[in-house]
Coordinates of C-alpha atoms and ligand atoms in Angstrom, one line a residue:
M1 CA 155.9 43.9 96.8
K2 CA 156.2 45.6 93.4
R3 CA 154.0 48.4 94.7
I4 CA 156.2 48.9 97.7
V5 CA 159.3 49.1 95.6
T6 CA 157.6 51.6 93.3
V7 CA 156.5 53.8 96.2
L8 CA 160.0 53.6 97.6
L9 CA 161.5 54.7 94.3
I10 CA 159.1 57.7 94.2
V11 CA 160.0 58.6 97.8
V12 CA 163.8 58.3 97.1
S13 CA 163.7 60.3 93.9
W14 CA 161.4 63.0 95.3
I15 CA 163.4 63.4 98.5
G16 CA 166.5 63.5 96.3
S17 CA 165.1 66.5 94.4
V18 CA 164.6 68.5 97.6
A19 CA 167.7 67.2 99.3
Q20 CA 168.5 70.7 100.5
P21 CA 165.3 72.5 101.0
V22 CA 165.1 75.9 102.6
E23 CA 163.9 75.7 106.2
V24 CA 161.4 78.5 106.9
G25 CA 160.0 79.3 110.4
L26 CA 156.2 79.8 110.0
F27 CA 153.9 82.1 112.0
Q28 CA 156.9 83.5 113.7
D29 CA 155.1 86.6 115.0
H30 CA 152.3 84.6 116.6
M31 CA 153.8 82.2 119.2
V32 CA 151.6 79.3 118.2
R33 CA 150.3 77.0 121.0
A34 CA 147.8 75.1 119.1
A35 CA 147.4 74.5 115.3
V36 CA 145.4 72.5 112.8
V37 CA 147.1 70.9 109.7
Y38 CA 145.0 69.9 106.7
C39 CA 146.5 67.6 104.1
S40 CA 145.1 69.3 101.0
S41 CA 146.5 67.3 98.1
G42 CA 149.3 64.8 97.2
H43 CA 150.8 62.1 99.3
Y44 CA 152.2 62.3 102.8
Q45 CA 153.7 60.3 105.6
L46 CA 153.3 61.4 109.3
L47 CA 156.3 60.7 111.4
L48 CA 156.1 61.1 115.2
D49 CA 159.5 61.1 117.0
G50 CA 161.0 59.6 113.8
E51 CA 158.5 56.7 113.4
V52 CA 156.1 56.6 110.5
V53 CA 152.6 56.2 112.1
L54 CA 150.3 57.2 109.3
R55 CA 150.0 57.9 105.6
P56 CA 147.4 60.8 105.7
E57 CA 144.9 60.9 102.9
E58 CA 143.7 64.0 101.1
G59 CA 141.3 65.8 103.5
D60 CA 142.8 64.4 106.7
I61 CA 143.2 66.8 109.5
L62 CA 145.7 66.8 112.4
Y63 CA 145.3 68.7 115.6
L64 CA 148.5 69.8 117.5
T65 CA 148.5 71.2 121.0
L66 CA 151.4 72.3 123.1
E67 CA 151.2 70.8 126.7
D68 CA 154.0 70.7 129.2
G69 CA 156.8 70.9 126.7
K70 CA 155.4 68.3 124.4
I71 CA 152.9 68.3 121.5
K72 CA 149.7 66.3 121.8
V73 CA 148.8 64.9 118.3
L74 CA 145.2 63.9 117.3
D75 CA 143.4 63.2 114.1
A76 CA 139.7 62.2 113.6
E77 CA 140.4 58.6 114.6
H78 CA 143.6 58.4 116.6
D79 CA 145.1 59.9 119.8
F80 CA 148.8 59.7 119.1
G81 CA 149.7 61.0 122.6
Y82 CA 152.6 63.4 123.3
V83 CA 155.6 63.7 121.1
S84 CA 158.7 65.9 120.7
H85 CA 159.1 65.8 116.9
I86 CA 156.4 65.8 114.2
M87 CA 157.1 65.6 110.5
L88 CA 154.6 65.7 107.7
R89 CA 156.8 64.4 104.9
S90 CA 155.8 64.9 101.3
L91 CA 155.9 61.9 99.0
S92 CA 155.1 63.7 95.8
A93 CA 156.0 66.9 94.0
E94 CA 152.4 68.2 94.1
S95 CA 151.9 67.7 97.9
V96 CA 150.2 70.7 99.5
F97 CA 149.1 71.2 103.1
R98 CA 147.3 74.0 104.9
V99 CA 148.1 75.3 108.4
R100 CA 146.1 77.5 110.7
S101 CA 147.0 78.5 114.2
I102 CA 144.0 78.2 116.6
S103 CA 145.8 79.6 119.6
P104 CA 146.2 82.4 118.8
E105 CA 143.8 82.6 115.9
T106 CA 145.3 83.3 112.5
D107 CA 144.3 83.0 108.9
S108 CA 145.1 79.7 107.2
R109 CA 147.9 79.4 104.7
I110 CA 148.9 76.7 102.2
Y111 CA 152.4 75.3 101.7
D112 CA 154.4 73.0 99.5
D113 CA 156.6 70.1 100.6
N114 CA 157.3 69.2 104.3
L115 CA 156.2 70.5 107.7
V116 CA 158.3 69.9 110.9
V117 CA 156.9 70.9 114.3
T118 CA 158.8 70.9 117.6
P119 CA 157.7 72.0 121.0
G120 CA 159.3 74.8 123.1
D121 CA 158.5 76.0 126.6
R122 CA 155.9 78.6 125.5
Y123 CA 155.2 77.9 121.9
M124 CA 155.8 75.4 119.2
T125 CA 158.1 75.9 116.2
L126 CA 156.6 75.2 112.8
V127 CA 159.1 74.9 110.0
N128 CA 158.3 74.5 106.3
Q129 CA 161.1 72.5 104.5
V130 CA 160.5 73.7 101.0
D131 CA 162.2 73.6 97.6
M132 CA 164.1 76.9 97.1
D133 CA 162.2 77.8 93.9
K134 CA 158.8 77.3 95.5
Y135 CA 159.9 79.3 98.5
L136 CA 161.1 82.2 96.3
A137 CA 157.8 82.1 94.3
G138 CA 155.9 82.6 97.6
V139 CA 158.2 85.4 98.6
V140 CA 158.0 87.2 95.2
E141 CA 154.2 87.0 95.3
A142 CA 154.0 88.3 98.9
E143 CA 156.5 91.1 98.4
S144 CA 155.1 92.4 95.0
G145 CA 151.6 91.2 94.2
P146 CA 150.1 89.2 91.3
N147 CA 149.7 91.7 88.4
A148 CA 153.1 92.7 87.0
E149 CA 155.1 91.9 83.9
K150 CA 157.3 88.8 83.6
E151 CA 160.6 90.9 83.4
F152 CA 159.7 92.7 86.6
Y153 CA 159.1 89.3 88.3
K154 CA 162.5 88.2 87.0
A155 CA 164.2 91.3 88.5
Q156 CA 162.3 90.7 91.8
S157 CA 163.3 87.0 91.8
V158 CA 167.0 87.8 91.5
L159 CA 166.7 90.2 94.4
C160 CA 164.7 87.8 96.6
R161 CA 167.1 85.0 95.9
T162 CA 170.2 87.2 96.6
Y163 CA 168.6 88.4 99.9
A164 CA 167.6 84.9 101.0
L165 CA 171.0 83.3 100.3
R166 CA 172.8 86.2 102.1
Q167 CA 170.5 85.8 105.2
M168 CA 170.5 82.0 105.2
E169 CA 172.1 81.7 108.7
R170 CA 170.1 84.4 110.4
H171 CA 167.9 82.0 112.5
G172 CA 170.3 79.1 112.8
S173 CA 170.1 78.9 116.6
E174 CA 166.2 78.7 116.4
G175 CA 166.2 75.5 114.2
F176 CA 165.4 77.1 110.8
S177 CA 167.2 79.3 108.2
L178 CA 164.7 82.1 107.5
C179 CA 161.6 83.4 109.2
D180 CA 158.4 84.2 107.2
G181 CA 158.1 87.9 108.3
A182 CA 159.4 91.1 106.8
H183 CA 162.6 90.5 108.8
C184 CA 163.7 87.8 106.3
Q185 CA 161.3 88.8 103.4
T186 CA 157.6 88.1 103.7
Y187 CA 156.5 84.5 102.9
R188 CA 152.8 83.7 103.2
G189 CA 153.1 80.2 101.7
K190 CA 152.6 78.8 98.2
S191 CA 152.4 81.2 95.2
T192 CA 149.0 80.6 93.7
R193 CA 147.9 83.8 92.0
N194 CA 150.1 84.1 88.9
P195 CA 152.0 81.3 87.2
E196 CA 154.4 83.8 85.6
I197 CA 156.0 84.2 89.1
L198 CA 157.2 80.6 89.2
E199 CA 158.2 80.9 85.5
A200 CA 160.3 84.0 86.4
I201 CA 162.0 82.1 89.2
V202 CA 162.8 79.1 87.0
E203 CA 164.0 81.4 84.1
T204 CA 166.5 83.1 86.4
S205 CA 167.5 80.0 88.3
F206 CA 170.7 80.4 90.4
I207 CA 171.1 84.1 89.2
V208 CA 172.1 86.6 91.9
L209 CA 173.5 90.1 92.2
A210 CA 177.1 90.3 93.3
D211 CA 179.3 93.4 93.7
Y212 CA 182.7 93.8 91.9
N213 CA 184.4 91.8 94.7
F214 CA 182.1 88.8 94.0
K215 CA 180.2 89.3 97.2
L216 CA 176.4 88.9 97.4
I217 CA 174.9 92.4 97.6
T218 CA 172.4 93.7 100.1
A219 CA 169.5 93.3 97.8
A220 CA 167.4 96.2 98.9
Y221 CA 164.1 97.1 97.4
H222 CA 161.1 99.3 98.3
A223 CA 157.6 100.1 96.9
N224 CA 158.3 103.5 95.2
S225 CA 161.3 105.9 95.2
G226 CA 159.2 109.0 94.5
G227 CA 161.5 109.9 91.6
Q228 CA 164.9 109.5 93.3
T229 CA 166.4 106.5 95.2
Q230 CA 168.2 107.1 98.5
R231 CA 171.9 106.4 99.0
A232 CA 172.3 103.6 101.6
A233 CA 174.7 105.6 103.6
D234 CA 172.0 108.2 104.2
V235 CA 169.9 105.8 106.1
W236 CA 172.1 102.9 107.2
I237 CA 175.4 103.1 109.0
S238 CA 177.6 101.7 106.2
D239 CA 178.0 102.9 102.7
M240 CA 177.6 100.4 99.9
S241 CA 179.1 101.2 96.5
Y242 CA 176.2 99.6 94.6
L243 CA 173.5 101.4 96.6
Q244 CA 173.9 105.0 95.4
S245 CA 171.2 107.6 94.7
V246 CA 169.6 107.3 91.2
V247 CA 167.2 109.8 89.5
D248 CA 164.2 107.5 88.8
P249 CA 161.6 108.9 86.4
Y250 CA 159.9 105.5 86.2
S251 CA 158.5 105.8 89.7
L252 CA 156.7 109.1 89.0
H253 CA 152.9 108.9 88.3
Q254 CA 152.6 105.4 89.9
S255 CA 150.2 104.6 92.6
H256 CA 152.6 105.3 95.6
A257 CA 154.4 108.2 94.0
K258 CA 152.9 110.8 96.3
W259 CA 151.4 111.0 99.8
Q260 CA 150.1 113.7 102.1
D261 CA 149.9 114.2 105.9
T262 CA 149.0 116.9 108.3
I263 CA 150.7 117.4 111.7
S264 CA 150.4 120.1 114.3
F265 CA 153.0 122.9 114.3
K266 CA 153.2 122.9 118.0
A267 CA 154.0 119.1 118.1
W268 CA 156.6 119.6 115.3
K269 CA 158.4 122.3 117.2
A270 CA 158.3 120.3 120.4
Y271 CA 159.7 117.3 118.5
L272 CA 162.7 119.4 117.2
L273 CA 163.4 120.7 120.6
K274 CA 163.3 117.3 122.2
N275 CA 165.8 116.1 119.5
G276 CA 168.4 118.7 120.5
M277 CA 167.5 121.5 118.1
K278 CA 167.8 124.3 120.7
S279 CA 167.7 127.0 118.0
V280 CA 164.0 126.5 117.3
T281 CA 163.3 128.8 120.3
R282 CA 165.0 131.8 118.6
I283 CA 164.7 131.0 114.8
P284 CA 161.6 132.5 113.1
D285 CA 158.7 129.9 112.8
E286 CA 158.7 130.4 109.0
I287 CA 161.9 128.5 108.4
I288 CA 161.6 125.5 110.6
Y289 CA 160.1 123.4 107.8
V290 CA 161.7 120.6 105.9
E291 CA 162.5 121.4 102.2
Q292 CA 163.8 118.7 99.8
M293 CA 164.1 119.3 96.1
N294 CA 166.4 116.3 96.1
R295 CA 166.7 113.7 98.8
K296 CA 168.7 114.9 101.8
K297 CA 170.4 112.9 104.5
Y298 CA 169.7 115.5 107.3
F299 CA 167.3 118.2 108.2
I300 CA 169.7 121.0 109.4
L301 CA 168.8 124.0 111.6
D302 CA 171.7 126.2 112.6
K303 CA 174.3 123.8 113.9
D304 CA 171.9 121.0 114.7
S305 CA 170.7 118.1 112.5
I306 CA 168.3 115.2 112.5
K307 CA 168.4 112.3 110.0
M308 CA 165.5 112.4 107.6
A309 CA 165.2 108.6 108.1
K310 CA 164.7 109.2 111.8
I311 CA 162.0 111.9 111.2
R312 CA 160.2 109.4 108.9
E313 CA 160.3 106.7 111.5
D314 CA 159.3 108.8 114.4
W315 CA 156.3 110.3 112.6
G316 CA 155.3 107.2 110.7
F317 CA 155.6 108.9 107.3
K318 CA 155.5 106.7 104.2
S319 CA 159.0 108.0 103.1
A320 CA 161.8 110.3 104.1
F321 CA 161.4 112.3 100.8
F322 CA 159.0 115.1 101.7
N323 CA 158.4 118.9 101.9
M324 CA 156.6 120.8 104.6
F325 CA 154.3 123.8 104.2
P326 CA 152.8 126.0 107.0
D327 CA 149.0 126.0 107.2
G328 CA 147.7 127.9 110.2
D329 CA 148.4 125.9 113.4
S330 CA 149.2 122.9 111.2
V331 CA 152.0 121.7 108.9
L332 CA 151.1 120.1 105.6
V333 CA 153.5 117.3 104.7
W334 CA 153.7 116.5 101.0
G335 CA 155.7 113.4 100.4
K336 CA 157.1 111.4 97.5
G337 CA 157.5 107.6 97.3
F338 CA 156.9 104.8 99.7
G339 CA 159.5 102.9 101.7
H340 CA 163.1 103.5 102.6
G341 CA 164.0 104.4 99.0
I342 CA 167.1 102.2 98.8
G343 CA 167.8 99.9 95.8
M344 CA 165.1 98.9 93.4
S345 CA 161.8 100.8 93.3
Q346 CA 159.2 98.1 92.7
E347 CA 156.7 100.4 91.0
G348 CA 159.5 102.0 88.9
A349 CA 160.7 98.5 87.9
M350 CA 157.2 97.5 86.9
K351 CA 157.0 100.6 84.7
M352 CA 160.4 99.8 83.1
A353 CA 159.1 96.2 82.4
R354 CA 156.0 97.7 80.7
D355 CA 158.2 100.0 78.7
G356 CA 160.1 97.0 77.3
F357 CA 163.2 96.9 79.5
N358 CA 164.4 93.4 80.5
Y359 CA 165.3 92.4 84.0
Q360 CA 169.0 92.9 83.5
D361 CA 168.4 96.5 82.4
I362 CA 166.1 97.1 85.4
L363 CA 168.7 95.8 87.9
Q364 CA 171.6 97.6 86.3
F365 CA 169.5 100.8 86.4
Y366 CA 168.8 100.6 90.2
F367 CA 172.1 99.1 91.3
H368 CA 175.5 100.7 90.6
E369 CA 178.2 98.5 89.1
V370 CA 176.9 95.0 89.9
R371 CA 177.3 91.6 88.3
L372 CA 174.4 89.3 87.5
M373 CA 175.8 85.8 87.9
D374 CA 175.2 82.2 88.9
Y375 CA 175.9 82.0 92.6
R376 CA 177.6 78.6 92.1
D377 CA 180.4 80.5 90.3
L378 CA 181.0 82.7 93.3
P379 CA 184.0 81.9 95.5
D380 CA 183.1 79.8 98.5
S381 CA 184.3 82.6 100.8
S382 CA 181.5 84.9 99.4
L383 CA 178.7 82.6 100.5
P384 CA 177.3 81.6 103.9
E385 CA 178.3 78.1 104.8
A386 CA 174.6 77.0 104.8
V387 CA 174.4 77.9 101.1
L388 CA 177.4 75.7 100.1
D389 CA 175.3 72.6 100.7
F390 CA 172.7 73.6 98.2
Ligands
LIG1 ZN1 163.9 86.6 110.0

């Protein structure tokens, strides 16, 4: 009896500490029809349609298969039949499980806390109910890699937290809050490669970036600015006061500072004509090349224009910050930076951290007139409803 009470207390206190986990849709790009779940460590309960049926041990494996709108559940010893709701509930802070989709085949990933699986008509929905800090550590690792300075990770943590809170209702109709793809910030499961990432999350707990009207900002970031960030209004439809162009010497001489490509002149000319630039037929060939000393919003020829961001997208260039040079039948494209160029340059921020700047300096450098503040101090009207429960 005493043991049961102790276990209950552990369960109640642990569930209490993740009372409002983030709900993240896993393998969202894959349409999973069959999956394997490994209980890697810690203590779990398996609930099928709300009933506890098993306390899986470390090393136990569950097989889940979608059949006729239900999920068939098996382990090595039991056939649990067909169910509509599966929950692997963590009973300890260190519980970790691993998931791999077997139809279609994917890599396997490890996760903290709980897993909920529900059937759909064509695929099952896998949701990781995970403590916010652990989720953010996984995102920061996936979005920026394992080998940077702590102050960089703190800046990145504030951006990832701000982004996540702002998007919290994006997938509400699908049964979770955020997906694990680039759409809602990449999340590949538990952060395992650098303990400083979780420390950075904890040391910036609750801190977000807000604008001067106390609204969460669009927390944009990219790999490398090429030496100048892009004004948001040059790429996106709306202007944002805090996303202005900044001259960024910290991004120069970093690994993604430069790139090169070669395209055919004939294809380039045809592209311009197809996009409404009628004057290419009468303008001398020598001048139908993009030139950018500083980032431009448009490539302009005569009275016609094309957005630089569109050219980047259409040609698959690494950035919209590039110059072109004629080379026989070809066009050499010499580019700077990697990504959309808006907000924080990750490689620039890493350089700033190595140079001794702290995370506040880094964020104030890349974002214009923003407030670093505890999101619990923001007015309720500035936060999505889902965040108010946290
Ligand atoms: Zn998403």
